[in-house]
Structures are given as structure tokens and as C-alpha cells.
Coordinates of C-alpha atoms in Angstrom, one line a residue:
X22 CA -0.2 0.3 0.0
X23 CA 1.5 3.4 -1.1
X24 CA 5.2 3.9 -1.7
X25 CA 7.3 5.7 -4.1
X26 CA 5.0 4.7 -7.1
X27 CA 5.2 6.8 -10.4
X28 CA 1.6 8.4 -12.1
X29 CA -0.3 8.4 -9.3
X30 CA -3.9 9.3 -10.3
X31 CA -4.1 7.7 -13.5
X32 CA -6.6 4.8 -13.9
X33 CA -4.8 1.7 -12.8
X34 CA -1.8 3.1 -11.4
X35 CA -1.2 2.3 -7.6
X36 CA -1.6 5.1 -5.0
X37 CA 2.0 6.8 -4.0
X38 CA 3.2 8.1 -1.0
X39 CA 2.2 7.4 3.2
X40 CA -0.8 5.3 3.1
X41 CA -2.5 3.3 6.4
X42 CA -1.1 -0.2 6.7
X43 CA -3.4 -1.6 9.4
X44 CA -5.0 -3.9 6.9
X45 CA -2.2 -6.1 6.5
X46 CA -1.9 -6.6 9.7
X47 CA -3.2 -10.2 9.4
X48 CA -1.4 -11.3 6.4
X49 CA 0.8 -14.7 7.2
X50 CA 3.0 -14.2 4.2
X51 CA 5.2 -11.3 5.8
X52 CA 7.0 -10.8 9.3
X53 CA 7.4 -8.0 11.3
X54 CA 9.5 -6.5 13.8
X55 CA 7.7 -3.5 16.0
X56 CA 10.2 -2.2 18.5
X57 CA 9.3 -0.3 22.0
X58 CA 7.6 3.3 22.0
X59 CA 10.3 6.0 21.4
X60 CA 10.9 7.8 24.6
X61 CA 11.8 10.9 22.6
X62 CA 11.5 11.7 18.9
X63 CA 13.7 10.7 16.4
X64 CA 14.8 11.8 13.1
X65 CA 16.4 9.6 10.2
X66 CA 17.6 11.1 7.3
X67 CA 19.6 9.6 4.5
X68 CA 19.6 6.2 2.7
X69 CA 18.1 3.3 4.7
X70 CA 18.8 -0.6 4.5
X71 CA 17.6 -3.6 5.5
X72 CA 20.2 -6.2 5.8
X73 CA 19.2 -9.8 6.2
X74 CA 20.6 -13.2 6.2
X75 CA 18.1 -15.8 4.7
X76 CA 17.6 -19.3 2.7
X77 CA 15.0 -20.3 0.5
X78 CA 13.7 -23.5 -1.1
X79 CA 13.9 -21.7 -4.6
X80 CA 17.3 -20.8 -7.4
X81 CA 15.8 -17.1 -7.5
X82 CA 13.3 -15.2 -5.1
X83 CA 12.6 -11.5 -4.3
X84 CA 13.1 -9.8 -0.8
X85 CA 10.9 -6.6 0.3
X86 CA 11.6 -4.7 3.3
X87 CA 9.2 -1.8 4.7
X88 CA 10.0 0.4 7.2
X89 CA 6.5 1.8 9.5
X90 CA 5.7 4.3 11.7
X91 CA 3.3 2.9 14.3
X92 CA 1.3 5.5 16.0
X93 CA 0.2 5.1 19.7
X94 CA -3.5 4.6 18.9
X95 CA -2.2 1.4 16.3
X96 CA -2.3 3.0 13.0
X97 CA 0.4 2.4 11.1
X98 CA 2.1 4.2 8.0
X99 CA 4.8 3.3 5.6
X100 CA 7.9 5.4 5.2
X101 CA 10.2 3.6 3.1
X102 CA 10.1 0.5 1.3
X103 CA 12.6 -1.4 -1.3
X104 CA 12.9 -4.7 -2.7
X105 CA 16.1 -6.8 -4.1
X106 CA 15.9 -10.1 -6.5
X107 CA 18.0 -12.5 -5.0
X108 CA 19.9 -13.3 -8.2
X109 CA 20.8 -9.5 -8.3
X110 CA 22.0 -9.4 -4.7
X111 CA 25.6 -8.7 -5.8
X112 CA 24.4 -6.1 -8.3
X113 CA 22.2 -5.9 -11.1
X114 CA 25.2 -6.6 -13.6
X115 CA 26.0 -9.9 -11.9
X116 CA 23.1 -12.6 -12.5
X117 CA 23.7 -15.2 -9.9
X118 CA 21.1 -18.0 -8.9
X119 CA 20.9 -19.3 -5.5
X120 CA 22.0 -22.9 -3.9
X121 CA 18.5 -23.8 -2.3
X122 CA 19.3 -23.8 1.6
X123 CA 22.1 -22.1 1.8
X124 CA 22.2 -18.9 4.0
X125 CA 22.7 -15.5 1.9
X126 CA 22.9 -11.9 3.0
X127 CA 20.5 -9.3 1.2
X128 CA 20.8 -5.6 1.4
X129 CA 17.3 -4.0 0.8
X130 CA 18.0 -0.7 -0.2
X131 CA 15.0 1.6 0.9
X132 CA 16.3 4.6 -0.6
X133 CA 16.8 8.1 1.2
X134 CA 14.3 9.5 3.2
X135 CA 14.1 12.5 5.7
X136 CA 11.5 11.7 8.4
X137 CA 11.1 12.1 12.3
X138 CA 9.2 9.3 14.7
X139 CA 7.6 11.2 17.1
X140 CA 7.9 10.4 20.7
X141 CA 5.4 7.3 21.7
X142 CA 5.2 6.3 18.2
X143 CA 7.0 2.9 17.6
X144 CA 9.3 1.5 14.5
X145 CA 8.7 -1.7 12.4
X146 CA 10.3 -3.4 9.9
X147 CA 8.2 -5.7 7.6
X148 CA 9.9 -8.3 5.5
X149 CA 8.0 -10.5 2.8
X150 CA 9.0 -12.1 -0.2
X151 CA 6.6 -10.0 -2.7
X152 CA 5.0 -6.8 -3.1
X153 CA 3.4 -7.8 -6.3
X154 CA 1.5 -5.8 -8.5
X155 CA 4.0 -3.0 -7.6
X156 CA 6.8 -5.2 -8.7
X157 CA 6.7 -7.9 -11.0
X158 CA 6.6 -11.7 -9.7
X159 CA 9.5 -13.9 -9.3
X160 CA 8.5 -17.3 -10.8
X161 CA 11.4 -18.6 -8.5
X162 CA 13.0 -20.2 -11.5
X163 CA 15.7 -17.9 -12.7
X164 CA 13.6 -16.6 -15.4
X165 CA 11.4 -13.5 -15.9
X166 CA 7.6 -13.7 -15.2
X167 CA 7.3 -12.8 -18.7
X168 CA 9.3 -15.6 -20.0
X169 CA 7.7 -18.3 -17.3
X170 CA 4.4 -19.8 -17.7
X171 CA 2.7 -19.8 -14.1
X172 CA 2.5 -23.7 -14.3
X173 CA 6.2 -23.4 -13.9
X174 CA 6.4 -20.9 -11.2
X175 CA 8.1 -22.3 -8.1
X176 CA 6.7 -21.7 -4.5
X177 CA 9.9 -20.6 -2.5
X178 CA 9.9 -21.3 1.0
X179 CA 11.8 -18.8 3.2
X180 CA 13.4 -18.3 6.2
X181 CA 14.9 -15.1 7.9
X182 CA 17.7 -15.8 10.7
X183 CA 18.0 -13.6 13.5
X184 CA 20.7 -15.3 15.4
X185 CA 24.2 -13.9 16.3
X186 CA 25.9 -16.0 13.4
X187 CA 23.2 -14.7 11.1
X188 CA 22.7 -11.1 12.2
X189 CA 20.0 -9.4 10.3
X190 CA 19.2 -5.4 10.8
X191 CA 17.6 -2.0 10.1
X192 CA 20.4 0.6 9.2
X193 CA 19.1 4.2 10.3
X194 CA 21.1 7.3 9.7
X195 CA 20.0 9.2 12.8
X196 CA 20.0 12.8 12.6
X197 CA 21.6 14.5 15.7
X198 CA 20.0 17.6 16.8

């Protein structure tokens, strides 16, 4: 819902900018990490990155991440989001398929932003494996959705690691007052 989209207001286009996200709360195809309420306001400015270590059962998959501002009353609004196609995890000029079950690091660029989370609000990071229809489907085969028939699509089972040996994190450029 929302985000940095082109062609806002055009028939068939997706709404852009911040949108309330709570209608996604019951989805089982994403994982959420919500921090404690802030004891003081926090301003971020610059490039945001979510780094995860994960495995998949497919030779290719997508990883998406979203930074969300959770208000004290439970409403939540997207701040920034991004996606990385696993086969391009080392750059779009270097396609390299995955070895299923092998842990890999994926750096998901959320882009530059300047935003203030107010006192009492919570930061949330959401990780998923798709953001369709905003981004093209990944058939999980190493091919493109245009070159792969739906019957050839592979279901990918994903695991995100959170242990010491496979740390995952959010990189926030915090502005000092």
C-alpha cells in the first residue's frame, strides 16, 4: 500500500506516498518486527538499508522490506520500502542464482528519506518475499515472469535468520539535534 510510485491518479495506477497499513496486519506471508514506543522523537535522514541473512527453497526469490511508523493508537504508515531480486544481490550486472537452503545476505535498499518518528511512536520493519502488483512477480526459476508460464512457477519457502551468527538489521541514519 503506497510507496514511491509513478503515475499517481492515472487509471489503474497504484496510490503513492504514505498510506495506512493496518489492513495488512493479518497477512501470514510477511514478518513484522516492532520496537518499543520511543521515549523521545527520532529523526532519520539519508539512505535506509535492511540487511537480512536468509535461505530459500528456490533458485531465485525476491526480498522486500518496509519501514513503518506505528502510532500510539495502532495506526501504521509506510515510511520507505525496497526490494531486491536474489539473483541480483551482488548488483544488477551480475546475475547469480541461489543454492537452495544456503544462507545468503540480502541488502534491501529502501532509498533516501528524511522523517521524524515522534515520541510514543514505534518503528516497525516488515519483511516479505513479494510486493505484487507493485513489483513484478518472481517465478522462482531464475527466469522472468514474462518468460515463465504460471504452471512453471516455484513456491519458495523462506527463512530469515536472527541469531548471532546470521545477524539481520535495519541501518538508520539518525540525525543529531
